[in-house]
PDB file of N, CA and C in Angstrom:
ATOM      1  N   MET A 130     -48.252-174.398 -56.889  1.00 49.00           N
ATOM      2  CA  MET A 130     -49.072-173.257 -57.227  1.00 49.00           C
ATOM      3  C   MET A 130     -48.318-171.973 -56.884  1.00 49.00           C
ATOM      4  N   LYS A 131     -48.279-171.059 -57.808  1.00 58.00           N
ATOM      5  CA  LYS A 131     -47.573-169.795 -57.599  1.00 58.00           C
ATOM      6  C   LYS A 131     -48.422-168.834 -56.786  1.00 58.00           C
ATOM      7  N   SER A 132     -47.746-168.069 -55.963  1.00 62.00           N
ATOM      8  CA  SER A 132     -48.477-167.031 -55.230  1.00 62.00           C
ATOM      9  C   SER A 132     -48.448-165.749 -56.053  1.00 62.00           C
ATOM     10  N   ILE A 133     -49.543-165.045 -56.078  1.00 62.00           N
ATOM     11  CA  ILE A 133     -49.659-163.821 -56.869  1.00 62.00           C
ATOM     12  C   ILE A 133     -49.284-162.635 -55.992  1.00 62.00           C
ATOM     13  N   ASP A 134     -48.397-161.804 -56.510  1.00 64.00           N
ATOM     14  CA  ASP A 134     -47.943-160.622 -55.778  1.00 64.00           C
ATOM     15  C   ASP A 134     -48.889-159.462 -56.085  1.00 64.00           C
ATOM     16  N   LEU A 135     -50.004-159.394 -55.360  1.00 64.00           N
ATOM     17  CA  LEU A 135     -51.013-158.365 -55.626  1.00 64.00           C
ATOM     18  C   LEU A 135     -50.487-156.969 -55.330  1.00 64.00           C
ATOM     19  N   LYS A 136     -49.689-156.831 -54.294  1.00 69.00           N
ATOM     20  CA  LYS A 136     -49.126-155.522 -53.941  1.00 69.00           C
ATOM     21  C   LYS A 136     -48.224-155.024 -55.070  1.00 69.00           C
ATOM     22  N   GLY A 137     -47.431-155.930 -55.638  1.00 69.00           N
ATOM     23  CA  GLY A 137     -46.549-155.559 -56.747  1.00 69.00           C
ATOM     24  C   GLY A 137     -47.330-155.145 -57.976  1.00 69.00           C
ATOM     25  N   ILE A 138     -48.403-155.855 -58.260  1.00 66.00           N
ATOM     26  CA  ILE A 138     -49.253-155.515 -59.404  1.00 66.00           C
ATOM     27  C   ILE A 138     -49.883-154.149 -59.194  1.00 66.00           C
ATOM     28  N   GLN A 139     -50.385-153.911 -57.989  1.00 71.00           N
ATOM     29  CA  GLN A 139     -51.003-152.622 -57.683  1.00 71.00           C
ATOM     30  C   GLN A 139     -49.984-151.488 -57.799  1.00 71.00           C
ATOM     31  N   ASN A 140     -48.758-151.716 -57.336  1.00 74.00           N
ATOM     32  CA  ASN A 140     -47.721-150.688 -57.435  1.00 74.00           C
ATOM     33  C   ASN A 140     -47.382-150.381 -58.885  1.00 74.00           C
ATOM     34  N   ARG A 141     -47.312-151.416 -59.719  1.00 74.00           N
ATOM     35  CA  ARG A 141     -47.015-151.187 -61.139  1.00 74.00           C
ATOM     36  C   ARG A 141     -48.137-150.407 -61.818  1.00 74.00           C
ATOM     37  N   LYS A 142     -49.375-150.711 -61.464  1.00 73.00           N
ATOM     38  CA  LYS A 142     -50.506-149.990 -62.049  1.00 73.00           C
ATOM     39  C   LYS A 142     -50.507-148.539 -61.591  1.00 73.00           C
ATOM     40  N   SER A 143     -50.222-148.303 -60.324  1.00 77.00           N
ATOM     41  CA  SER A 143     -50.156-146.931 -59.809  1.00 77.00           C
ATOM     42  C   SER A 143     -49.035-146.163 -60.496  1.00 77.00           C
ATOM     43  N   TYR A 144     -47.915-146.828 -60.718  1.00 76.00           N
ATOM     44  CA  TYR A 144     -46.787-146.204 -61.409  1.00 76.00           C
ATOM     45  C   TYR A 144     -47.180-145.834 -62.836  1.00 76.00           C
ATOM     46  N   LEU A 145     -47.885-146.723 -63.520  1.00 74.00           N
ATOM     47  CA  LEU A 145     -48.317-146.455 -64.892  1.00 74.00           C
ATOM     48  C   LEU A 145     -49.210-145.224 -64.946  1.00 74.00           C
ATOM     49  N   ILE A 146     -50.128-145.084 -64.011  1.00 74.00           N
ATOM     50  CA  ILE A 146     -51.032-143.931 -63.991  1.00 74.00           C
ATOM     51  C   ILE A 146     -50.270-142.648 -63.686  1.00 74.00           C
ATOM     52  N   ARG A 147     -49.371-142.697 -62.699  1.00 79.00           N
ATOM     53  CA  ARG A 147     -48.568-141.499 -62.379  1.00 79.00           C
ATOM     54  C   ARG A 147     -47.733-141.075 -63.579  1.00 79.00           C
ATOM     55  N   TYR A 148     -47.129-142.045 -64.258  1.00 75.00           N
ATOM     56  CA  TYR A 148     -46.300-141.754 -65.422  1.00 75.00           C
ATOM     57  C   TYR A 148     -47.140-141.171 -66.554  1.00 75.00           C
ATOM     58  N   PHE A 149     -48.325-141.697 -66.754  1.00 72.00           N
ATOM     59  CA  PHE A 149     -49.232-141.195 -67.785  1.00 72.00           C
ATOM     60  C   PHE A 149     -49.563-139.723 -67.544  1.00 72.00           C
ATOM     61  N   TYR A 150     -49.927-139.374 -66.298  1.00 75.00           N
ATOM     62  CA  TYR A 150     -50.265-137.989 -65.990  1.00 75.00           C
ATOM     63  C   TYR A 150     -49.049-137.077 -66.072  1.00 75.00           C
ATOM     64  N   LYS A 151     -47.877-137.592 -65.732  1.00 78.00           N
ATOM     65  CA  LYS A 151     -46.653-136.793 -65.849  1.00 78.00           C
ATOM     66  C   LYS A 151     -46.369-136.479 -67.315  1.00 78.00           C
ATOM     67  N   ILE A 152     -46.545-137.460 -68.177  1.00 71.00           N
ATOM     68  CA  ILE A 152     -46.352-137.237 -69.615  1.00 71.00           C
ATOM     69  C   ILE A 152     -47.322-136.173 -70.106  1.00 71.00           C
ATOM     70  N   GLN A 153     -48.581-136.285 -69.730  1.00 70.00           N
ATOM     71  CA  GLN A 153     -49.576-135.306 -70.170  1.00 70.00           C
ATOM     72  C   GLN A 153     -49.238-133.909 -69.675  1.00 70.00           C
ATOM     73  N   GLU A 154     -48.746-133.825 -68.459  1.00 75.00           N
ATOM     74  CA  GLU A 154     -48.453-132.533 -67.858  1.00 75.00           C
ATOM     75  C   GLU A 154     -47.201-131.895 -68.461  1.00 75.00           C
ATOM     76  N   ASP A 155     -46.128-132.677 -68.582  1.00 73.00           N
ATOM     77  CA  ASP A 155     -44.838-132.136 -69.014  1.00 73.00           C
ATOM     78  C   ASP A 155     -44.721-131.986 -70.524  1.00 73.00           C
ATOM     79  N   LEU A 156     -45.276-132.907 -71.246  1.00 67.00           N
ATOM     80  CA  LEU A 156     -45.100-132.931 -72.700  1.00 67.00           C
ATOM     81  C   LEU A 156     -46.451-132.801 -73.384  1.00 67.00           C
ATOM     82  N   LYS A 157     -46.982-131.608 -73.372  1.00 70.00           N
ATOM     83  CA  LYS A 157     -48.338-131.387 -73.890  1.00 70.00           C
ATOM     84  C   LYS A 157     -48.462-131.702 -75.379  1.00 70.00           C
ATOM     85  N   ASP A 158     -47.385-131.528 -76.149  1.00 72.00           N
ATOM     86  CA  ASP A 158     -47.465-131.776 -77.585  1.00 72.00           C
ATOM     87  C   ASP A 158     -47.208-133.243 -77.947  1.00 72.00           C
ATOM     88  N   VAL A 159     -46.876-134.081 -76.964  1.00 68.00           N
ATOM     89  CA  VAL A 159     -46.677-135.503 -77.224  1.00 68.00           C
ATOM     90  C   VAL A 159     -48.029-136.200 -77.119  1.00 68.00           C
ATOM     91  N   LYS A 160     -48.339-136.987 -78.124  1.00 75.00           N
ATOM     92  CA  LYS A 160     -49.616-137.695 -78.154  1.00 75.00           C
ATOM     93  C   LYS A 160     -49.440-139.082 -77.525  1.00 75.00           C
ATOM     94  N   VAL A 161     -50.135-139.324 -76.422  1.00 75.00           N
ATOM     95  CA  VAL A 161     -50.073-140.623 -75.743  1.00 75.00           C
ATOM     96  C   VAL A 161     -50.858-141.624 -76.587  1.00 75.00           C
ATOM     97  N   PRO A 162     -50.292-142.800 -76.851  1.00 79.00           N
ATOM     98  CA  PRO A 162     -50.984-143.786 -77.687  1.00 79.00           C
ATOM     99  C   PRO A 162     -52.338-144.215 -77.113  1.00 79.00           C
ATOM    100  N   TYR A 163     -53.209-144.586 -78.014  1.00 77.00           N
ATOM    101  CA  TYR A 163     -54.586-144.971 -77.680  1.00 77.00           C
ATOM    102  C   TYR A 163     -54.647-146.076 -76.632  1.00 77.00           C
ATOM    103  N   HIS A 164     -53.893-147.142 -76.856  1.00 78.00           N
ATOM    104  CA  HIS A 164     -53.997-148.293 -75.956  1.00 78.00           C
ATOM    105  C   HIS A 164     -53.506-147.977 -74.545  1.00 78.00           C
ATOM    106  N   ILE A 165     -52.560-147.059 -74.403  1.00 78.00           N
ATOM    107  CA  ILE A 165     -52.082-146.673 -73.070  1.00 78.00           C
ATOM    108  C   ILE A 165     -53.143-145.844 -72.357  1.00 78.00           C
ATOM    109  N   MET A 166     -53.794-144.945 -73.087  1.00 79.00           N
ATOM    110  CA  MET A 166     -54.848-144.134 -72.476  1.00 79.00           C
ATOM    111  C   MET A 166     -56.012-145.010 -72.010  1.00 79.00           C
ATOM    112  N   VAL A 167     -56.410-145.972 -72.833  1.00 80.00           N
ATOM    113  CA  VAL A 167     -57.515-146.857 -72.466  1.00 80.00           C
ATOM    114  C   VAL A 167     -57.126-147.716 -71.268  1.00 80.00           C
ATOM    115  N   LYS A 168     -55.892-148.200 -71.243  1.00 80.00           N
ATOM    116  CA  LYS A 168     -55.430-149.021 -70.114  1.00 80.00           C
ATOM    117  C   LYS A 168     -55.431-148.209 -68.817  1.00 80.00           C
ATOM    118  N   CYS A 169     -54.954-146.969 -68.869  1.00 80.00           N
ATOM    119  CA  CYS A 169     -54.949-146.116 -67.674  1.00 80.00           C
ATOM    120  C   CYS A 169     -56.376-145.841 -67.199  1.00 80.00           C
ATOM    121  N   ALA A 170     -57.266-145.572 -68.125  1.00 80.00           N
ATOM    122  CA  ALA A 170     -58.664-145.338 -67.750  1.00 80.00           C
ATOM    123  C   ALA A 170     -59.275-146.596 -67.144  1.00 80.00           C
ATOM    124  N   ASP A 171     -58.919-147.749 -67.692  1.00 80.00           N
ATOM    125  CA  ASP A 171     -59.425-149.008 -67.154  1.00 80.00           C
ATOM    126  C   ASP A 171     -58.908-149.245 -65.733  1.00 80.00           C
ATOM    127  N   ILE A 172     -57.650-148.911 -65.479  1.00 81.00           N
ATOM    128  CA  ILE A 172     -57.089-149.046 -64.129  1.00 81.00           C
ATOM    129  C   ILE A 172     -57.811-148.107 -63.172  1.00 81.00           C
ATOM    130  N   LEU A 173     -58.036-146.872 -63.604  1.00 80.00           N
ATOM    131  CA  LEU A 173     -58.775-145.929 -62.757  1.00 80.00           C
ATOM    132  C   LEU A 173     -60.167-146.472 -62.445  1.00 80.00           C
ATOM    133  N   PHE A 174     -60.794-147.052 -63.449  1.00 78.00           N
ATOM    134  CA  PHE A 174     -62.127-147.623 -63.262  1.00 78.00           C
ATOM    135  C   PHE A 174     -62.095-148.756 -62.238  1.00 78.00           C
ATOM    136  N   LYS A 175     -61.090-149.609 -62.341  1.00 78.00           N
ATOM    137  CA  LYS A 175     -60.987-150.730 -61.402  1.00 78.00           C
ATOM    138  C   LYS A 175     -60.731-150.257 -59.981  1.00 78.00           C
ATOM    139  N   TYR A 176     -60.071-149.111 -59.826  1.00 77.00           N
ATOM    140  CA  TYR A 176     -59.840-148.547 -58.493  1.00 77.00           C
ATOM    141  C   TYR A 176     -61.004-147.670 -58.045  1.00 77.00           C
ATOM    142  N   ARG A 177     -62.119-147.765 -58.745  1.00 74.00           N
ATOM    143  CA  ARG A 177     -63.360-147.041 -58.436  1.00 74.00           C
ATOM    144  C   ARG A 177     -63.204-145.529 -58.518  1.00 74.00           C
ATOM    145  N   GLN A 178     -62.341-145.083 -59.394  1.00 75.00           N
ATOM    146  CA  GLN A 178     -62.193-143.657 -59.673  1.00 75.00           C
ATOM    147  C   GLN A 178     -63.027-143.363 -60.919  1.00 75.00           C
ATOM    148  N   TYR A 179     -64.348-143.532 -60.784  1.00 75.00           N
ATOM    149  CA  TYR A 179     -65.247-143.493 -61.938  1.00 75.00           C
ATOM    150  C   TYR A 179     -65.250-142.141 -62.636  1.00 75.00           C
ATOM    151  N   ASN A 180     -65.212-141.074 -61.878  1.00 78.00           N
ATOM    152  CA  ASN A 180     -65.245-139.740 -62.470  1.00 78.00           C
ATOM    153  C   ASN A 180     -63.988-139.487 -63.302  1.00 78.00           C
ATOM    154  N   MET A 181     -62.831-139.842 -62.754  1.00 78.00           N
ATOM    155  CA  MET A 181     -61.578-139.664 -63.490  1.00 78.00           C
ATOM    156  C   MET A 181     -61.533-140.572 -64.712  1.00 78.00           C
ATOM    157  N   ALA A 182     -62.021-141.795 -64.564  1.00 79.00           N
ATOM    158  CA  ALA A 182     -62.043-142.727 -65.692  1.00 79.00           C
ATOM    159  C   ALA A 182     -62.958-142.206 -66.791  1.00 79.00           C
ATOM    160  N   GLU A 183     -64.100-141.668 -66.392  1.00 78.00           N
ATOM    161  CA  GLU A 183     -65.039-141.112 -67.372  1.00 78.00           C
ATOM    162  C   GLU A 183     -64.385-139.980 -68.159  1.00 78.00           C
ATOM    163  N   ASP A 184     -63.682-139.089 -67.462  1.00 81.00           N
ATOM    164  CA  ASP A 184     -63.005-137.979 -68.136  1.00 81.00           C
ATOM    165  C   ASP A 184     -61.936-138.477 -69.103  1.00 81.00           C
ATOM    166  N   LEU A 185     -61.195-139.484 -68.684  1.00 80.00           N
ATOM    167  CA  LEU A 185     -60.148-140.014 -69.552  1.00 80.00           C
ATOM    168  C   LEU A 185     -60.743-140.723 -70.761  1.00 80.00           C
ATOM    169  N   TYR A 186     -61.824-141.469 -70.569  1.00 78.00           N
ATOM    170  CA  TYR A 186     -62.488-142.102 -71.714  1.00 78.00           C
ATOM    171  C   TYR A 186     -63.006-141.045 -72.688  1.00 78.00           C
ATOM    172  N   LYS A 187     -63.552-139.947 -72.145  1.00 81.00           N
ATOM    173  CA  LYS A 187     -64.019-138.851 -73.011  1.00 81.00           C
ATOM    174  C   LYS A 187     -62.873-138.312 -73.850  1.00 81.00           C
ATOM    175  N   LYS A 188     -61.725-138.143 -73.196  1.00 82.00           N
ATOM    176  CA  LYS A 188     -60.551-137.619 -73.895  1.00 82.00           C
ATOM    177  C   LYS A 188     -60.081-138.589 -74.978  1.00 82.00           C
ATOM    178  N   VAL A 189     -60.128-139.884 -74.701  1.00 79.00           N
ATOM    179  CA  VAL A 189     -59.744-140.886 -75.696  1.00 79.00           C
ATOM    180  C   VAL A 189     -60.663-140.794 -76.904  1.00 79.00           C
ATOM    181  N   ILE A 190     -61.963-140.662 -76.658  1.00 78.00           N
ATOM    182  CA  ILE A 190     -62.934-140.591 -77.751  1.00 78.00           C
ATOM    183  C   ILE A 190     -62.698-139.344 -78.595  1.00 78.00           C
ATOM    184  N   LYS A 191     -62.393-138.210 -77.943  1.00 82.00           N
ATOM    185  CA  LYS A 191     -62.120-136.969 -78.686  1.00 82.00           C
ATOM    186  C   LYS A 191     -60.809-137.039 -79.453  1.00 82.00           C
ATOM    187  N   THR A 192     -59.768-137.570 -78.808  1.00 80.00           N
ATOM    188  CA  THR A 192     -58.433-137.588 -79.406  1.00 80.00           C
ATOM    189  C   THR A 192     -58.321-138.593 -80.538  1.00 80.00           C
ATOM    190  N   PHE A 193     -58.984-139.726 -80.400  1.00 78.00           N
ATOM    191  CA  PHE A 193     -58.884-140.797 -81.392  1.00 78.00           C
ATOM    192  C   PHE A 193     -60.264-141.158 -81.931  1.00 78.00           C
ATOM    193  N   PRO A 194     -60.862-140.298 -82.764  1.00 76.00           N
ATOM    194  CA  PRO A 194     -62.206-140.606 -83.277  1.00 76.00           C
ATOM    195  C   PRO A 194     -62.229-141.832 -84.195  1.00 76.00           C
ATOM    196  N   GLU A 195     -61.094-142.168 -84.793  1.00 76.00           N
ATOM    197  CA  GLU A 195     -61.039-143.310 -85.708  1.00 76.00           C
ATOM    198  C   GLU A 195     -60.769-144.623 -84.977  1.00 76.00           C
ATOM    199  N   ALA A 196     -60.546-144.550 -83.665  1.00 69.00           N
ATOM    200  CA  ALA A 196     -60.214-145.745 -82.872  1.00 69.00           C
ATOM    201  C   ALA A 196     -61.435-146.646 -82.714  1.00 69.00           C
ATOM    202  N   PRO A 197     -61.200-147.878 -82.331  1.00 63.00           N
ATOM    203  CA  PRO A 197     -62.330-148.809 -82.122  1.00 63.00           C
ATOM    204  C   PRO A 197     -63.315-148.289 -81.077  1.00 63.00           C
ATOM    205  N   ASP A 198     -64.482-148.876 -81.063  1.00 69.00           N
ATOM    206  CA  ASP A 198     -65.560-148.433 -80.173  1.00 69.00           C
ATOM    207  C   ASP A 198     -65.341-148.785 -78.707  1.00 69.00           C
ATOM    208  N   ILE A 199     -64.245-149.415 -78.382  1.00 69.00           N
ATOM    209  CA  ILE A 199     -64.058-149.879 -77.009  1.00 69.00           C
ATOM    210  C   ILE A 199     -64.058-148.729 -76.005  1.00 69.00           C
ATOM    211  N   ALA A 200     -63.500-147.589 -76.361  1.00 63.00           N
ATOM    212  CA  ALA A 200     -63.484-146.446 -75.439  1.00 63.00           C
ATOM    213  C   ALA A 200     -64.902-145.956 -75.169  1.00 63.00           C
ATOM    214  N   ALA A 201     -65.734-145.937 -76.198  1.00 67.00           N
ATOM    215  CA  ALA A 201     -67.121-145.498 -76.016  1.00 67.00           C
ATOM    216  C   ALA A 201     -67.879-146.451 -75.093  1.00 67.00           C
ATOM    217  N   ILE A 202     -67.617-147.729 -75.232  1.00 69.00           N
ATOM    218  CA  ILE A 202     -68.269-148.718 -74.366  1.00 69.00           C
ATOM    219  C   ILE A 202     -67.827-148.524 -72.922  1.00 69.00           C
ATOM    220  N   TYR A 203     -66.527-148.372 -72.720  1.00 70.00           N
ATOM    221  CA  TYR A 203     -66.013-148.166 -71.364  1.00 70.00           C
ATOM    222  C   TYR A 203     -66.512-146.851 -70.778  1.00 70.00           C
ATOM    223  N   TYR A 204     -66.612-145.831 -71.625  1.00 70.00           N
ATOM    224  CA  TYR A 204     -67.105-144.533 -71.163  1.00 70.00           C
ATOM    225  C   TYR A 204     -68.525-144.674 -70.614  1.00 70.00           C
ATOM    226  N   LYS A 205     -69.358-145.376 -71.352  1.00 73.00           N
ATOM    227  CA  LYS A 205     -70.742-145.584 -70.903  1.00 73.00           C
ATOM    228  C   LYS A 205     -70.779-146.394 -69.611  1.00 73.00           C
ATOM    229  N   ARG A 206     -69.896-147.374 -69.502  1.00 71.00           N
ATOM    230  CA  ARG A 206     -69.832-148.186 -68.283  1.00 71.00           C
ATOM    231  C   ARG A 206     -69.406-147.328 -67.089  1.00 71.00           C
ATOM    232  N   ALA A 207     -68.417-146.464 -67.283  1.00 71.00           N
ATOM    233  CA  ALA A 207     -67.946-145.595 -66.197  1.00 71.00           C
ATOM    234  C   ALA A 207     -69.050-144.642 -65.754  1.00 71.00           C
ATOM    235  N   ARG A 208     -69.766-144.073 -66.716  1.00 72.00           N
ATOM    236  CA  ARG A 208     -70.875-143.168 -66.372  1.00 72.00           C
ATOM    237  C   ARG A 208     -71.954-143.903 -65.587  1.00 72.00           C
ATOM    238  N   LEU A 209     -72.278-145.095 -66.030  1.00 73.00           N
ATOM    239  CA  LEU A 209     -73.309-145.883 -65.367  1.00 73.00           C
ATOM    240  C   LEU A 209     -72.947-146.138 -63.902  1.00 73.00           C
ATOM    241  N   PHE A 210     -71.733-146.599 -63.666  1.00 68.00           N
ATOM    242  CA  PHE A 210     -71.319-146.886 -62.291  1.00 68.00           C
ATOM    243  C   PHE A 210     -71.229-145.625 -61.454  1.00 68.00           C
ATOM    244  N   PHE A 211     -70.700-144.563 -62.040  1.00 68.00           N
ATOM    245  CA  PHE A 211     -70.543-143.318 -61.285  1.00 68.00           C
ATOM    246  C   PHE A 211     -71.896-142.813 -60.804  1.00 68.00           C
ATOM    247  N   TYR A 212     -72.869-142.748 -61.699  1.00 69.00           N
ATOM    248  CA  TYR A 212     -74.179-142.229 -61.316  1.00 69.00           C
ATOM    249  C   TYR A 212     -74.966-143.210 -60.450  1.00 69.00           C
ATOM    250  N   TYR A 213     -74.737-144.501 -60.651  1.00 67.00           N
ATOM    251  CA  TYR A 213     -75.412-145.496 -59.819  1.00 67.00           C
ATOM    252  C   TYR A 213     -74.940-145.391 -58.362  1.00 67.00           C
ATOM    253  N   PHE A 214     -73.621-145.343 -58.159  1.00 63.00           N
ATOM    254  CA  PHE A 214     -73.088-145.285 -56.800  1.00 63.00           C
ATOM    255  C   PHE A 214     -73.298-143.921 -56.166  1.00 63.00           C
ATOM    256  N   ARG A 215     -73.451-142.923 -56.964  1.00 66.00           N
ATOM    257  CA  ARG A 215     -73.691-141.582 -56.447  1.00 66.00           C
ATOM    258  C   ARG A 215     -75.072-141.499 -55.788  1.00 66.00           C
ATOM    259  N   LYS A 216     -76.025-142.249 -56.328  1.00 62.00           N
ATOM    260  CA  LYS A 216     -77.389-142.227 -55.795  1.00 62.00           C
ATOM    261  C   LYS A 216     -77.509-142.998 -54.485  1.00 62.00           C
ATOM    262  N   LEU A 217     -76.590-143.920 -54.221  1.00 55.00           N
ATOM    263  CA  LEU A 217     -76.682-144.739 -52.997  1.00 55.00           C
ATOM    264  C   LEU A 217     -76.352-143.959 -51.759  1.00 55.00           C
TER     265      LEU A 217
END
């Protein structure tokens, strides 16, 4: 049975998010592909960064109106969790 390197996976995900924000910051006219934006938002969501994930999902929906409904579904999920945990 293989052992899973969770620390390595977490580091790669953190690197992906940092790189995504660096691209957005440095290259404003470069359009980040849909699937990368959704993946970054999903990673933020998994790290319980619901507010940031919600904002990124909103941006995906605005930037790619012709894209599949998956961003809208994730956006609603992020809002639900954010407001649910906020009340606790």
